[in-house]
Amino acid sequence: MMGKSPNILIILNDDMGYSDIGCYGGEVDTPNLDTLAEQGVRFTQFYNTARCSPSRASLLTGLHPHQTGIGILTDDDGPEGYAGNLNKQCVTIPEVLKGSNYSTFMSGKWHVANDFHHVSDTWPKQRGFDQFYGTIAGAGSYYDPKTLTRDNENIECEAQENDDFYYTDAISDNAVRFIQEHVSSGKEQPFFQYVAYTAPHWPLHAPKEVIDKYKGRFNSGWDKLREQRLERMIDMGIIEPHWKLSERDASQPLWEDAENKEWRQRCMEVYAAQIDRMDQGIGRIINVLKETNQLEDTIIIFLSDNGGCAEEIGPDWGPRLVKNSARAKTRSGEEVIFGDRPEYMPGPENTYQSYGIAWANVSNTPFKLYKHWVHEGGIATPLIVHWPKGIKAKGAIRHSPAQLTDIMATVLDVTGASYPESYKGNKILPLEGQSIVPFFEEDIEEERPLYWEHEGISAIRIGKWKLVKRYPGEWELYDMQSDRTEHHNVAYQYPKRVAKMIKKYDAWAKRCGVIPREKILKR
């Protein structure tokens, strides 16, 4: 490549549904993301891997998560399961880019190491980042997060000693700081920055002034809101008008029959506030890129790690959560109340709640199912790519299917960096993805297979055909051109196609080290 390679900024958020942000049809105010979309490209059929840790592993390495050692989460599922650590047969984007003279920074959630408390060769500094600020663990308090770390040093005290601390803000502020320091140092090399927000993953924690902004916005309830979202998405060109809205989750009542409406509305108001606050932070990052004359040649990639999360937190979750990443008490010594209990409004530090199934169903409009599953509601993510110097089709929408393994390939394409056959004496698995740079200018029809597996839940997509199953159920076949919302299972109409796709899926699963669910359950 000629001249200086572009800066790369990847922004990943946590447990956000396909249609929550404004430029994908949602009610949340996201002016900064909306502007990136207006001046860049939106993808309508980009896919994650349905769960946080596997998505992070795949994004960072360009491999399927099973190949990296993180097939489920960061637990050690041995002796016949996954190690829960990034292994040495994969290489991360910052490790590759350091070989091309990039500075590398990360701010936010790591969650691809199984030891949260002791420095290991799977922590960010050890996997290619020059500087790191964030948490090693997954979810936790936004006011007092466990495993808060700078480089390799625990700095939980910084949150505990600051009454104004809010983790989403801290992630944004440190991302800004890394850019400012890089530019002021006078270094000529480009930078790679990975900003991994925990928002809007539970617990529902947000500043009161942002929550108050959303008072009443969701009062019409989940049924009407899903219909209204769908209309906006069709108008935007995100969704085809002939795709039927998925049914409301059968476990959930009509909105008019729902109890505790004030509390339910508050849950969605806090969830929206979490996304809003993240967008504000993204705005500050964009501003520092402008102020330092970096924006024109910085590729910004925004996406979510899985679909909206339908997990409902029970009061009995407390001990397990505290053991891993939650706090039993607030910084002032007050007991934290665990569980989705309507007598306690979510938002403040002494609560630990989620927004539940019905609102997750709204987040994933128009699709069915959620995080964990590989039907569209679990794996479809918004993807925005903004690059003033490299994208001419401002505001374009692309419908070509692609997935997380393609992010590494895209970074290699635009930077000219080389993917290694070996790294630090270890043989590296071949790259699985392909660059999406050609899609910046036009949609391209292709028949390459896309694959998913999580806890036995499996899928393969080839062109317009998607074969998917909920473990331990039967395979279902859907035509994504006529029925992307997966209403009409046509598996019995196309038995030869199903058999052919199963054979291809089985070959992929064997090659990529997918461990049969039965083996893990029997351990």
Short mmCIF file of C-alpha atoms in Angstrom, two decimals:
data_model
loop_
_atom_site.label_atom_id
_atom_site.label_comp_id
_atom_site.label_asym_id
_atom_site.label_seq_id
_atom_site.Cartn_x
_atom_site.Cartn_y
_atom_site.Cartn_z
CA MET A 1 0.00 0.00 0.00
CA MET A 2 1.13 3.55 -0.69
CA GLY A 3 1.64 6.05 2.12
CA LYS A 4 0.48 5.78 5.71
CA SER A 5 -1.94 2.98 6.45
CA PRO A 6 -5.30 4.03 7.93
CA ASN A 7 -6.09 3.99 11.61
CA ILE A 8 -8.50 1.25 12.66
CA LEU A 9 -11.17 1.81 15.34
CA ILE A 10 -13.42 -1.13 16.21
CA ILE A 11 -16.31 -0.39 18.58
CA LEU A 12 -18.11 -3.43 19.97
CA ASN A 13 -21.03 -3.19 22.34
CA ASP A 14 -22.58 -5.86 24.51
CA ASP A 15 -26.00 -7.57 24.32
CA MET A 16 -27.67 -4.97 22.10
CA GLY A 17 -30.41 -6.01 19.70
CA TYR A 18 -30.47 -5.57 15.94
CA SER A 19 -32.84 -2.60 15.83
CA ASP A 20 -32.21 -0.62 19.04
CA ILE A 21 -30.17 2.27 17.61
CA GLY A 22 -31.80 5.05 15.63
CA CYS A 23 -30.25 4.28 12.24
CA TYR A 24 -31.64 0.73 12.41
CA GLY A 25 -35.13 1.79 13.44
CA GLY A 26 -34.95 2.02 17.24
CA GLU A 27 -36.28 4.59 19.70
CA VAL A 28 -32.95 5.27 21.41
CA ASP A 29 -31.25 8.59 20.67
CA THR A 30 -27.95 7.70 18.98
CA PRO A 31 -27.02 10.82 16.97
CA ASN A 32 -23.34 9.95 16.74
CA LEU A 33 -23.89 6.43 15.43
CA ASP A 34 -26.59 7.76 13.12
CA THR A 35 -24.11 10.26 11.68
CA LEU A 36 -21.53 7.52 11.10
CA ALA A 37 -24.22 5.57 9.23
CA GLU A 38 -25.27 8.59 7.14
CA GLN A 39 -21.66 9.18 6.10
CA GLY A 40 -20.65 5.53 5.83
CA VAL A 41 -22.20 2.14 5.05
CA ARG A 42 -24.76 0.09 6.97
CA PHE A 43 -24.88 -3.70 6.61
CA THR A 44 -28.21 -5.48 7.08
CA GLN A 45 -27.00 -9.09 7.05
CA PHE A 46 -23.87 -9.09 9.15
CA TYR A 47 -23.63 -11.77 11.82
CA ASN A 48 -21.98 -12.33 15.20
CA THR A 49 -21.74 -15.69 17.00
CA ALA A 50 -24.68 -15.31 19.48
CA ARG A 51 -22.64 -14.96 22.69
CA CYS A 52 -20.16 -12.51 24.15
CA SER A 53 -16.88 -14.42 24.61
CA PRO A 54 -17.08 -16.40 21.34
CA SER A 55 -17.88 -13.23 19.40
CA ARG A 56 -14.88 -11.45 20.89
CA ALA A 57 -12.61 -14.38 20.09
CA SER A 58 -13.82 -14.55 16.50
CA LEU A 59 -13.63 -10.79 15.93
CA LEU A 60 -10.09 -10.55 17.31
CA THR A 61 -8.69 -13.55 15.44
CA GLY A 62 -10.59 -14.06 12.19
CA LEU A 63 -11.25 -17.66 13.24
CA HIS A 64 -14.33 -19.47 14.44
CA PRO A 65 -14.41 -19.34 18.26
CA HIS A 66 -13.97 -23.09 18.71
CA GLN A 67 -10.61 -22.85 16.95
CA THR A 68 -9.40 -20.27 19.48
CA GLY A 69 -10.24 -22.29 22.62
CA ILE A 70 -13.37 -20.26 23.45
CA GLY A 71 -16.26 -22.33 22.16
CA ILE A 72 -18.72 -21.31 24.88
CA LEU A 73 -17.47 -18.82 27.49
CA THR A 74 -14.27 -18.41 29.47
CA ASP A 75 -14.96 -21.37 31.73
CA ASP A 76 -12.69 -24.38 31.46
CA ASP A 77 -15.03 -27.03 30.07
CA GLY A 78 -12.39 -29.76 30.18
CA PRO A 79 -11.38 -32.48 30.01
CA GLU A 80 -13.43 -32.85 26.82
CA GLY A 81 -14.51 -29.23 26.45
CA TYR A 82 -13.03 -25.85 25.58
CA ALA A 83 -10.20 -24.31 27.58
CA GLY A 84 -11.82 -20.86 27.82
CA ASN A 85 -8.56 -19.09 26.92
CA LEU A 86 -7.31 -17.68 23.65
CA ASN A 87 -4.89 -20.39 22.56
CA LYS A 88 -1.57 -20.14 20.74
CA GLN A 89 -2.92 -21.41 17.43
CA CYS A 90 -4.58 -18.04 16.84
CA VAL A 91 -3.21 -14.53 16.43
CA THR A 92 -5.07 -11.31 17.31
CA ILE A 93 -5.55 -8.20 15.18
CA PRO A 94 -3.17 -6.14 17.38
CA GLU A 95 -0.54 -8.88 17.24
CA VAL A 96 -0.71 -8.81 13.45
CA LEU A 97 -0.74 -5.01 13.19
CA LYS A 98 2.21 -4.56 15.51
CA GLY A 99 4.19 -6.31 12.79
CA SER A 100 3.16 -3.46 10.48
CA ASN A 101 4.28 -0.72 12.87
CA TYR A 102 0.89 0.04 14.42
CA SER A 103 0.35 1.36 17.92
CA THR A 104 -2.38 -0.66 19.62
CA PHE A 105 -4.84 0.33 22.36
CA MET A 106 -7.84 -1.22 24.03
CA SER A 107 -10.51 0.21 26.31
CA GLY A 108 -13.31 -1.93 27.76
CA LYS A 109 -14.32 -5.55 28.26
CA TRP A 110 -11.83 -8.33 27.47
CA HIS A 111 -13.59 -11.58 28.51
CA VAL A 112 -11.43 -14.03 26.55
CA ALA A 113 -9.30 -15.32 29.45
CA ASN A 114 -10.41 -17.80 32.11
CA ASP A 115 -8.36 -16.30 34.92
CA PHE A 116 -9.79 -12.89 35.77
CA HIS A 117 -7.45 -12.10 38.64
CA HIS A 118 -3.93 -13.26 37.75
CA VAL A 119 -1.95 -11.99 34.80
CA SER A 120 -1.63 -14.64 32.11
CA ASP A 121 -0.54 -14.92 28.49
CA THR A 122 -4.16 -14.43 27.45
CA TRP A 123 -4.57 -10.91 28.89
CA PRO A 124 -4.68 -7.88 26.55
CA LYS A 125 -1.09 -6.71 27.09
CA GLN A 126 0.08 -10.24 26.40
CA ARG A 127 -2.03 -10.50 23.21
CA GLY A 128 -0.77 -7.47 21.37
CA PHE A 129 -2.06 -4.31 23.03
CA ASP A 130 0.43 -1.60 23.95
CA GLN A 131 -2.02 -0.11 26.44
CA PHE A 132 -5.15 -1.48 28.08
CA TYR A 133 -7.83 -0.05 30.32
CA GLY A 134 -10.89 -2.10 31.20
CA THR A 135 -12.21 -5.25 32.81
CA ILE A 136 -10.93 -8.79 32.32
CA ALA A 137 -14.26 -10.35 33.35
CA GLY A 138 -17.63 -10.06 31.62
CA ALA A 139 -20.62 -8.32 33.19
CA GLY A 140 -20.60 -6.41 36.47
CA SER A 141 -21.51 -3.20 38.24
CA TYR A 142 -21.21 -0.05 36.14
CA TYR A 143 -20.44 1.92 39.31
CA ASP A 144 -17.87 -0.40 40.88
CA PRO A 145 -16.69 -3.03 38.36
CA LYS A 146 -14.60 -5.98 39.46
CA THR A 147 -11.32 -6.74 37.64
CA LEU A 148 -10.87 -3.10 36.57
CA THR A 149 -7.35 -3.08 35.18
CA ARG A 150 -4.83 -0.72 33.61
CA ASP A 151 -2.30 -2.69 31.58
CA ASN A 152 -1.69 -5.56 34.04
CA GLU A 153 -2.45 -3.72 37.30
CA ASN A 154 -5.73 -3.95 39.22
CA ILE A 155 -7.17 -0.45 39.70
CA GLU A 156 -10.59 -1.18 41.23
CA CYS A 157 -9.81 1.50 43.80
CA GLU A 158 -10.21 4.19 41.12
CA ALA A 159 -13.92 3.41 40.90
CA GLN A 160 -14.35 2.88 44.62
CA GLU A 161 -12.85 6.26 45.43
CA ASN A 162 -14.83 8.22 42.80
CA ASP A 163 -18.52 8.87 43.45
CA ASP A 164 -18.99 9.97 39.84
CA PHE A 165 -17.48 6.84 38.30
CA TYR A 166 -19.57 5.21 35.56
CA TYR A 167 -17.89 2.45 33.58
CA THR A 168 -19.27 3.39 30.17
CA ASP A 169 -17.89 6.91 30.59
CA ALA A 170 -14.55 5.55 31.75
CA ILE A 171 -14.25 3.34 28.66
CA SER A 172 -14.94 6.34 26.42
CA ASP A 173 -12.64 8.69 28.33
CA ASN A 174 -9.71 6.28 28.19
CA ALA A 175 -10.24 5.69 24.48
CA VAL A 176 -10.05 9.47 23.99
CA ARG A 177 -6.95 9.64 26.18
CA PHE A 178 -5.13 6.95 24.18
CA ILE A 179 -5.71 8.86 20.92
CA GLN A 180 -4.65 12.17 22.41
CA GLU A 181 -1.46 10.70 23.84
CA HIS A 182 -0.64 8.90 20.61
CA VAL A 183 -1.01 12.04 18.51
CA SER A 184 0.79 14.32 20.98
CA SER A 185 3.74 11.90 21.10
CA GLY A 186 4.52 12.78 17.51
CA LYS A 187 4.64 9.14 16.43
CA GLU A 188 4.15 8.69 12.71
CA GLN A 189 2.68 5.19 12.84
CA PRO A 190 -1.06 4.59 12.60
CA PHE A 191 -3.05 3.13 15.48
CA PHE A 192 -5.46 0.30 16.07
CA GLN A 193 -7.99 0.88 18.82
CA TYR A 194 -10.53 -1.61 20.17
CA VAL A 195 -13.32 -0.06 22.26
CA ALA A 196 -15.42 -2.78 23.89
CA TYR A 197 -18.36 -1.38 25.83
CA THR A 198 -20.27 -3.44 28.37
CA ALA A 199 -23.39 -1.36 27.65
CA PRO A 200 -26.19 -2.33 27.47
CA HIS A 201 -25.49 -5.73 29.11
CA TRP A 202 -27.24 -6.21 32.45
CA PRO A 203 -27.27 -5.03 35.22
CA LEU A 204 -29.53 -2.10 34.36
CA HIS A 205 -27.34 0.73 35.64
CA ALA A 206 -27.44 4.28 34.27
CA PRO A 207 -27.24 7.88 35.50
CA LYS A 208 -30.60 9.24 36.59
CA GLU A 209 -30.53 12.25 34.28
CA VAL A 210 -30.21 10.00 31.22
CA ILE A 211 -32.93 7.61 32.45
CA ASP A 212 -35.27 10.55 33.01
CA LYS A 213 -34.83 11.58 29.39
CA TYR A 214 -36.64 8.38 28.34
CA LYS A 215 -39.55 8.73 30.74
CA GLY A 216 -42.69 7.73 28.85
CA ARG A 217 -40.94 6.80 25.61
CA PHE A 218 -41.89 3.12 25.88
CA ASN A 219 -45.34 3.52 27.44
CA SER A 220 -47.14 2.17 24.38
CA GLY A 221 -45.68 -1.26 25.19
CA TRP A 222 -43.81 -3.97 23.39
CA ASP A 223 -46.50 -4.97 20.88
CA LYS A 224 -46.99 -1.52 19.32
CA LEU A 225 -43.31 -0.67 19.56
CA ARG A 226 -42.34 -3.77 17.55
CA GLU A 227 -44.85 -2.86 14.83
CA GLN A 228 -43.64 0.73 14.73
CA ARG A 229 -40.00 -0.34 14.54
CA LEU A 230 -40.76 -2.64 11.65
CA GLU A 231 -42.40 0.19 9.71
CA ARG A 232 -39.36 2.43 10.23
CA MET A 233 -36.99 -0.36 9.22
CA ILE A 234 -38.92 -0.96 6.00
CA ASP A 235 -38.89 2.77 5.25
CA MET A 236 -35.11 2.85 5.80
CA GLY A 237 -34.51 -0.10 3.49
CA ILE A 238 -33.16 -2.26 6.33
CA ILE A 239 -35.97 -4.83 6.13
CA GLU A 240 -37.93 -6.12 3.14
CA PRO A 241 -41.65 -5.30 3.34
CA HIS A 242 -42.70 -8.90 2.65
CA TRP A 243 -40.86 -10.25 5.71
CA LYS A 244 -43.47 -10.91 8.36
CA LEU A 245 -42.86 -9.67 11.91
CA SER A 246 -42.03 -12.58 14.22
CA GLU A 247 -44.60 -13.51 16.83
CA ARG A 248 -44.42 -12.09 20.32
CA ASP A 249 -42.64 -14.60 22.56
CA ALA A 250 -45.28 -17.12 23.64
CA SER A 251 -44.22 -16.81 27.28
CA GLN A 252 -45.07 -13.10 27.37
CA PRO A 253 -48.49 -11.43 27.71
CA LEU A 254 -50.07 -8.81 25.54
CA TRP A 255 -48.86 -5.42 26.74
CA GLU A 256 -52.34 -4.48 27.94
CA ASP A 257 -52.40 -7.63 30.08
CA ALA A 258 -48.93 -7.10 31.58
CA GLU A 259 -48.56 -6.41 35.29
CA ASN A 260 -46.20 -3.89 36.90
CA LYS A 261 -46.20 -1.64 33.83
CA GLU A 262 -44.37 1.23 35.53
CA TRP A 263 -41.50 -1.07 36.48
CA ARG A 264 -41.42 -2.72 33.05
CA GLN A 265 -41.27 0.68 31.36
CA ARG A 266 -38.48 1.73 33.69
CA CYS A 267 -36.47 -1.36 32.71
CA MET A 268 -36.53 -0.31 29.06
CA GLU A 269 -35.86 3.31 29.98
CA VAL A 270 -32.67 2.31 31.80
CA TYR A 271 -31.62 0.01 28.95
CA ALA A 272 -32.09 2.90 26.50
CA ALA A 273 -30.12 5.20 28.78
CA GLN A 274 -27.20 2.76 28.75
CA ILE A 275 -27.08 2.89 24.95
CA ASP A 276 -27.54 6.66 24.94
CA ARG A 277 -24.61 7.15 27.29
CA MET A 278 -22.46 4.90 25.11
CA ASP A 279 -23.37 6.95 22.05
CA GLN A 280 -22.36 10.12 23.89
CA GLY A 281 -18.96 8.56 24.55
CA ILE A 282 -18.61 7.54 20.92
CA GLY A 283 -19.25 11.19 20.10
CA ARG A 284 -16.31 12.21 22.25
CA ILE A 285 -14.08 9.70 20.47
CA ILE A 286 -15.19 11.03 17.09
CA ASN A 287 -14.52 14.59 18.24
CA VAL A 288 -10.97 13.83 19.29
CA LEU A 289 -10.37 12.19 15.91
CA LYS A 290 -11.60 15.40 14.27
CA GLU A 291 -9.56 17.65 16.54
CA THR A 292 -6.38 15.69 15.83
CA ASN A 293 -7.03 15.46 12.07
CA GLN A 294 -7.35 11.69 12.23
CA LEU A 295 -10.99 11.17 11.25
CA GLU A 296 -10.62 11.27 7.46
CA ASP A 297 -8.30 8.27 7.41
CA THR A 298 -9.68 6.28 10.32
CA ILE A 299 -11.88 3.28 9.59
CA ILE A 300 -14.58 3.07 12.27
CA ILE A 301 -16.40 -0.26 12.58
CA PHE A 302 -19.34 -0.52 14.98
CA LEU A 303 -21.25 -3.70 15.86
CA SER A 304 -22.78 -5.77 18.69
CA ASP A 305 -21.53 -9.08 20.08
CA ASN A 306 -24.94 -10.84 20.04
CA GLY A 307 -28.64 -10.19 19.88
CA GLY A 308 -30.77 -8.77 22.68
CA CYS A 309 -30.56 -10.79 25.89
CA ALA A 310 -33.69 -12.49 27.26
CA GLU A 311 -32.04 -13.64 30.49
CA GLU A 312 -34.14 -12.81 33.54
CA ILE A 313 -32.15 -12.44 36.75
CA GLY A 314 -33.55 -14.32 39.72
CA PRO A 315 -32.88 -13.48 43.40
CA ASP A 316 -30.93 -16.74 43.68
CA TRP A 317 -28.39 -15.53 41.10
CA GLY A 318 -26.68 -13.36 43.70
CA PRO A 319 -24.07 -15.79 45.11
CA ARG A 320 -22.94 -16.95 41.68
CA LEU A 321 -22.75 -13.41 40.32
CA VAL A 322 -20.81 -12.18 43.35
CA LYS A 323 -18.37 -15.06 43.01
CA ASN A 324 -17.57 -14.03 39.44
CA SER A 325 -18.06 -10.34 38.74
CA ALA A 326 -20.78 -8.64 40.83
CA ARG A 327 -20.55 -6.76 44.13
CA ALA A 328 -22.52 -7.84 47.19
CA LYS A 329 -22.54 -4.28 48.52
CA THR A 330 -22.40 -0.79 47.07
CA ARG A 331 -19.43 1.49 47.63
CA SER A 332 -21.30 3.03 50.57
CA GLY A 333 -21.90 -0.38 52.15
CA GLU A 334 -25.54 -0.86 51.14
CA GLU A 335 -26.70 -4.40 50.23
CA VAL A 336 -27.16 -4.99 46.51
CA ILE A 337 -30.63 -6.34 45.70
CA PHE A 338 -30.35 -9.08 43.09
CA GLY A 339 -33.22 -10.10 40.85
CA ASP A 340 -35.88 -8.65 38.58
CA ARG A 341 -38.11 -7.54 41.43
CA PRO A 342 -40.82 -4.98 40.53
CA GLU A 343 -40.76 -3.43 44.00
CA TYR A 344 -37.31 -2.01 43.19
CA MET A 345 -36.83 0.33 40.24
CA PRO A 346 -33.64 -0.43 38.26
CA GLY A 347 -30.87 2.07 37.62
CA PRO A 348 -29.06 2.79 40.90
CA GLU A 349 -26.03 0.97 42.26
CA ASN A 350 -27.95 -1.10 44.82
CA THR A 351 -29.99 -2.91 42.12
CA TYR A 352 -29.01 -5.76 39.80
CA GLN A 353 -31.69 -6.40 37.17
CA SER A 354 -32.26 -7.25 33.50
CA TYR A 355 -34.95 -6.04 31.10
CA GLY A 356 -36.38 -9.49 30.33
CA ILE A 357 -37.82 -11.51 27.48
CA ALA A 358 -40.45 -9.16 26.10
CA TRP A 359 -38.12 -6.17 25.74
CA ALA A 360 -35.41 -8.39 24.23
CA ASN A 361 -38.05 -9.38 21.69
CA VAL A 362 -38.40 -5.65 20.89
CA SER A 363 -34.63 -5.21 20.65
CA ASN A 364 -34.41 -7.97 18.04
CA THR A 365 -37.31 -6.69 15.91
CA PRO A 366 -38.31 -8.17 13.48
CA PHE A 367 -36.57 -11.44 14.30
CA LYS A 368 -37.28 -14.25 16.74
CA LEU A 369 -35.19 -15.59 19.62
CA TYR A 370 -32.24 -13.99 21.38
CA LYS A 371 -28.65 -14.15 22.54
CA HIS A 372 -27.54 -17.82 22.82
CA TRP A 373 -29.63 -18.91 19.79
CA VAL A 374 -28.52 -18.81 16.15
CA HIS A 375 -31.87 -17.94 14.65
CA GLU A 376 -31.68 -14.37 13.36
CA GLY A 377 -32.58 -12.74 16.69
CA GLY A 378 -29.44 -14.18 18.28
CA ILE A 379 -26.88 -13.50 15.57
CA ALA A 380 -28.00 -10.50 13.49
CA THR A 381 -26.07 -7.35 14.39
CA PRO A 382 -26.06 -3.79 13.12
CA LEU A 383 -22.76 -3.10 11.38
CA ILE A 384 -21.70 0.43 10.51
CA VAL A 385 -18.45 1.14 8.63
CA HIS A 386 -17.28 4.76 8.34
CA TRP A 387 -14.15 5.74 6.40
CA PRO A 388 -14.18 9.14 4.66
CA LYS A 389 -11.09 8.41 2.57
CA GLY A 390 -12.12 4.91 1.57
CA ILE A 391 -15.92 4.89 1.20
CA LYS A 392 -17.52 6.85 -1.63
CA ALA A 393 -21.07 5.53 -1.26
CA LYS A 394 -22.09 7.69 1.70
CA GLY A 395 -25.23 6.47 3.47
CA ALA A 396 -25.37 3.24 1.47
CA ILE A 397 -27.05 0.08 2.71
CA ARG A 398 -25.55 -3.29 1.88
CA HIS A 399 -27.39 -6.61 2.07
CA SER A 400 -24.54 -9.02 1.34
CA PRO A 401 -24.19 -11.61 4.15
CA ALA A 402 -20.94 -11.65 6.14
CA GLN A 403 -19.79 -12.56 9.66
CA LEU A 404 -17.26 -11.83 12.40
CA THR A 405 -14.44 -13.87 10.87
CA ASP A 406 -14.40 -11.26 8.10
CA ILE A 407 -13.27 -8.40 10.35
CA MET A 408 -9.64 -9.60 10.53
CA ALA A 409 -9.58 -10.15 6.76
CA THR A 410 -10.93 -6.64 6.21
CA VAL A 411 -8.29 -5.12 8.48
CA LEU A 412 -5.57 -6.98 6.59
CA ASP A 413 -7.00 -5.76 3.29
CA VAL A 414 -7.04 -2.07 4.18
CA THR A 415 -3.71 -2.02 6.03
CA GLY A 416 -1.64 -4.32 3.83
CA ALA A 417 -0.60 -6.31 6.93
CA SER A 418 0.27 -9.97 6.46
CA TYR A 419 -1.46 -12.80 8.28
CA PRO A 420 1.26 -15.10 9.64
CA GLU A 421 1.64 -18.85 9.21
CA SER A 422 3.42 -18.92 12.57
CA TYR A 423 3.75 -16.52 15.49
CA LYS A 424 6.25 -16.67 18.34
CA GLY A 425 7.14 -20.22 17.36
CA ASN A 426 3.56 -21.47 17.18
CA LYS A 427 1.82 -22.59 13.99
CA ILE A 428 -1.22 -20.38 13.33
CA LEU A 429 -4.46 -21.70 11.87
CA PRO A 430 -5.37 -20.31 8.44
CA LEU A 431 -7.67 -17.30 8.35
CA GLU A 432 -11.35 -18.22 8.00
CA GLY A 433 -12.86 -14.93 6.87
CA GLN A 434 -12.72 -12.77 3.77
CA SER A 435 -12.58 -9.01 3.33
CA ILE A 436 -15.83 -7.03 3.13
CA VAL A 437 -14.09 -4.08 1.46
CA PRO A 438 -15.69 -4.92 -1.94
CA PHE A 439 -19.10 -4.46 -0.29
CA PHE A 440 -18.25 -0.84 0.53
CA GLU A 441 -19.10 -0.02 -3.09
CA GLU A 442 -21.70 -2.62 -4.06
CA ASP A 443 -23.52 -5.76 -3.01
CA ILE A 444 -22.00 -8.94 -4.38
CA GLU A 445 -23.91 -12.20 -4.70
CA GLU A 446 -21.93 -15.21 -3.56
CA GLU A 447 -22.53 -18.71 -2.27
CA ARG A 448 -19.83 -19.02 0.37
CA PRO A 449 -21.01 -20.84 3.51
CA LEU A 450 -21.38 -19.09 6.88
CA TYR A 451 -21.37 -21.26 10.02
CA TRP A 452 -22.45 -21.10 13.66
CA GLU A 453 -22.43 -23.38 16.69
CA HIS A 454 -23.06 -22.53 20.31
CA GLU A 455 -23.87 -25.12 23.00
CA GLY A 456 -25.13 -27.48 20.31
CA ILE A 457 -27.30 -24.80 18.68
CA SER A 458 -26.18 -24.81 15.06
CA ALA A 459 -26.61 -23.17 11.66
CA ILE A 460 -25.18 -22.95 8.18
CA ARG A 461 -26.13 -20.36 5.57
CA ILE A 462 -25.30 -20.70 1.87
CA GLY A 463 -26.62 -17.91 -0.31
CA LYS A 464 -30.30 -17.49 0.44
CA TRP A 465 -30.65 -20.79 2.31
CA LYS A 466 -30.20 -21.10 6.06
CA LEU A 467 -30.29 -24.41 7.92
CA VAL A 468 -30.65 -23.99 11.70
CA LYS A 469 -31.56 -26.03 14.76
CA ARG A 470 -32.16 -25.52 18.45
CA TYR A 471 -30.31 -28.20 20.36
CA PRO A 472 -31.37 -31.00 20.64
CA GLY A 473 -34.13 -30.38 18.09
CA GLU A 474 -34.35 -31.03 14.37
CA TRP A 475 -32.88 -29.00 11.54
CA GLU A 476 -35.07 -26.25 10.05
CA LEU A 477 -34.59 -24.71 6.60
CA TYR A 478 -35.46 -21.13 5.69
CA ASP A 479 -35.30 -19.07 2.50
CA MET A 480 -33.66 -15.84 3.65
CA GLN A 481 -34.80 -13.94 0.55
CA SER A 482 -38.50 -14.55 1.08
CA ASP A 483 -38.54 -15.27 4.82
CA ARG A 484 -35.63 -13.87 6.80
CA THR A 485 -37.81 -13.72 9.92
CA GLU A 486 -37.90 -17.54 9.82
CA HIS A 487 -41.63 -18.19 9.79
CA HIS A 488 -41.83 -21.00 7.24
CA ASN A 489 -39.66 -24.06 7.80
CA VAL A 490 -39.32 -25.72 4.39
CA ALA A 491 -36.99 -28.55 5.43
CA TYR A 492 -39.49 -31.24 4.47
CA GLN A 493 -39.89 -29.74 1.02
CA TYR A 494 -36.16 -29.86 0.26
CA PRO A 495 -34.73 -33.05 1.83
CA LYS A 496 -31.80 -33.28 -0.61
CA ARG A 497 -30.78 -29.69 0.07
CA VAL A 498 -31.00 -30.29 3.82
CA ALA A 499 -28.85 -33.44 3.58
CA LYS A 500 -26.25 -31.64 1.48
CA MET A 501 -26.07 -28.70 3.90
CA ILE A 502 -25.84 -31.01 6.95
CA LYS A 503 -22.92 -32.80 5.32
CA LYS A 504 -21.15 -29.50 4.72
CA TYR A 505 -21.89 -28.35 8.28
CA ASP A 506 -20.54 -31.60 9.76
CA ALA A 507 -17.31 -31.27 7.78
CA TRP A 508 -16.89 -27.68 9.05
CA ALA A 509 -17.62 -28.70 12.65
CA LYS A 510 -15.01 -31.46 12.51
CA ARG A 511 -12.40 -29.22 10.88
CA CYS A 512 -12.91 -26.35 13.30
CA GLY A 513 -12.90 -28.39 16.51
CA VAL A 514 -16.57 -28.11 17.44
CA ILE A 515 -17.04 -30.43 20.41
CA PRO A 516 -20.34 -32.33 20.38
CA ARG A 517 -22.62 -30.95 23.07
CA GLU A 518 -23.16 -34.41 24.51
CA LYS A 519 -19.48 -34.71 25.42
CA ILE A 520 -19.51 -31.44 27.33
CA LEU A 521 -22.73 -32.29 29.16
CA LYS A 522 -21.31 -35.68 30.24
CA ARG A 523 -18.08 -34.30 31.69
#
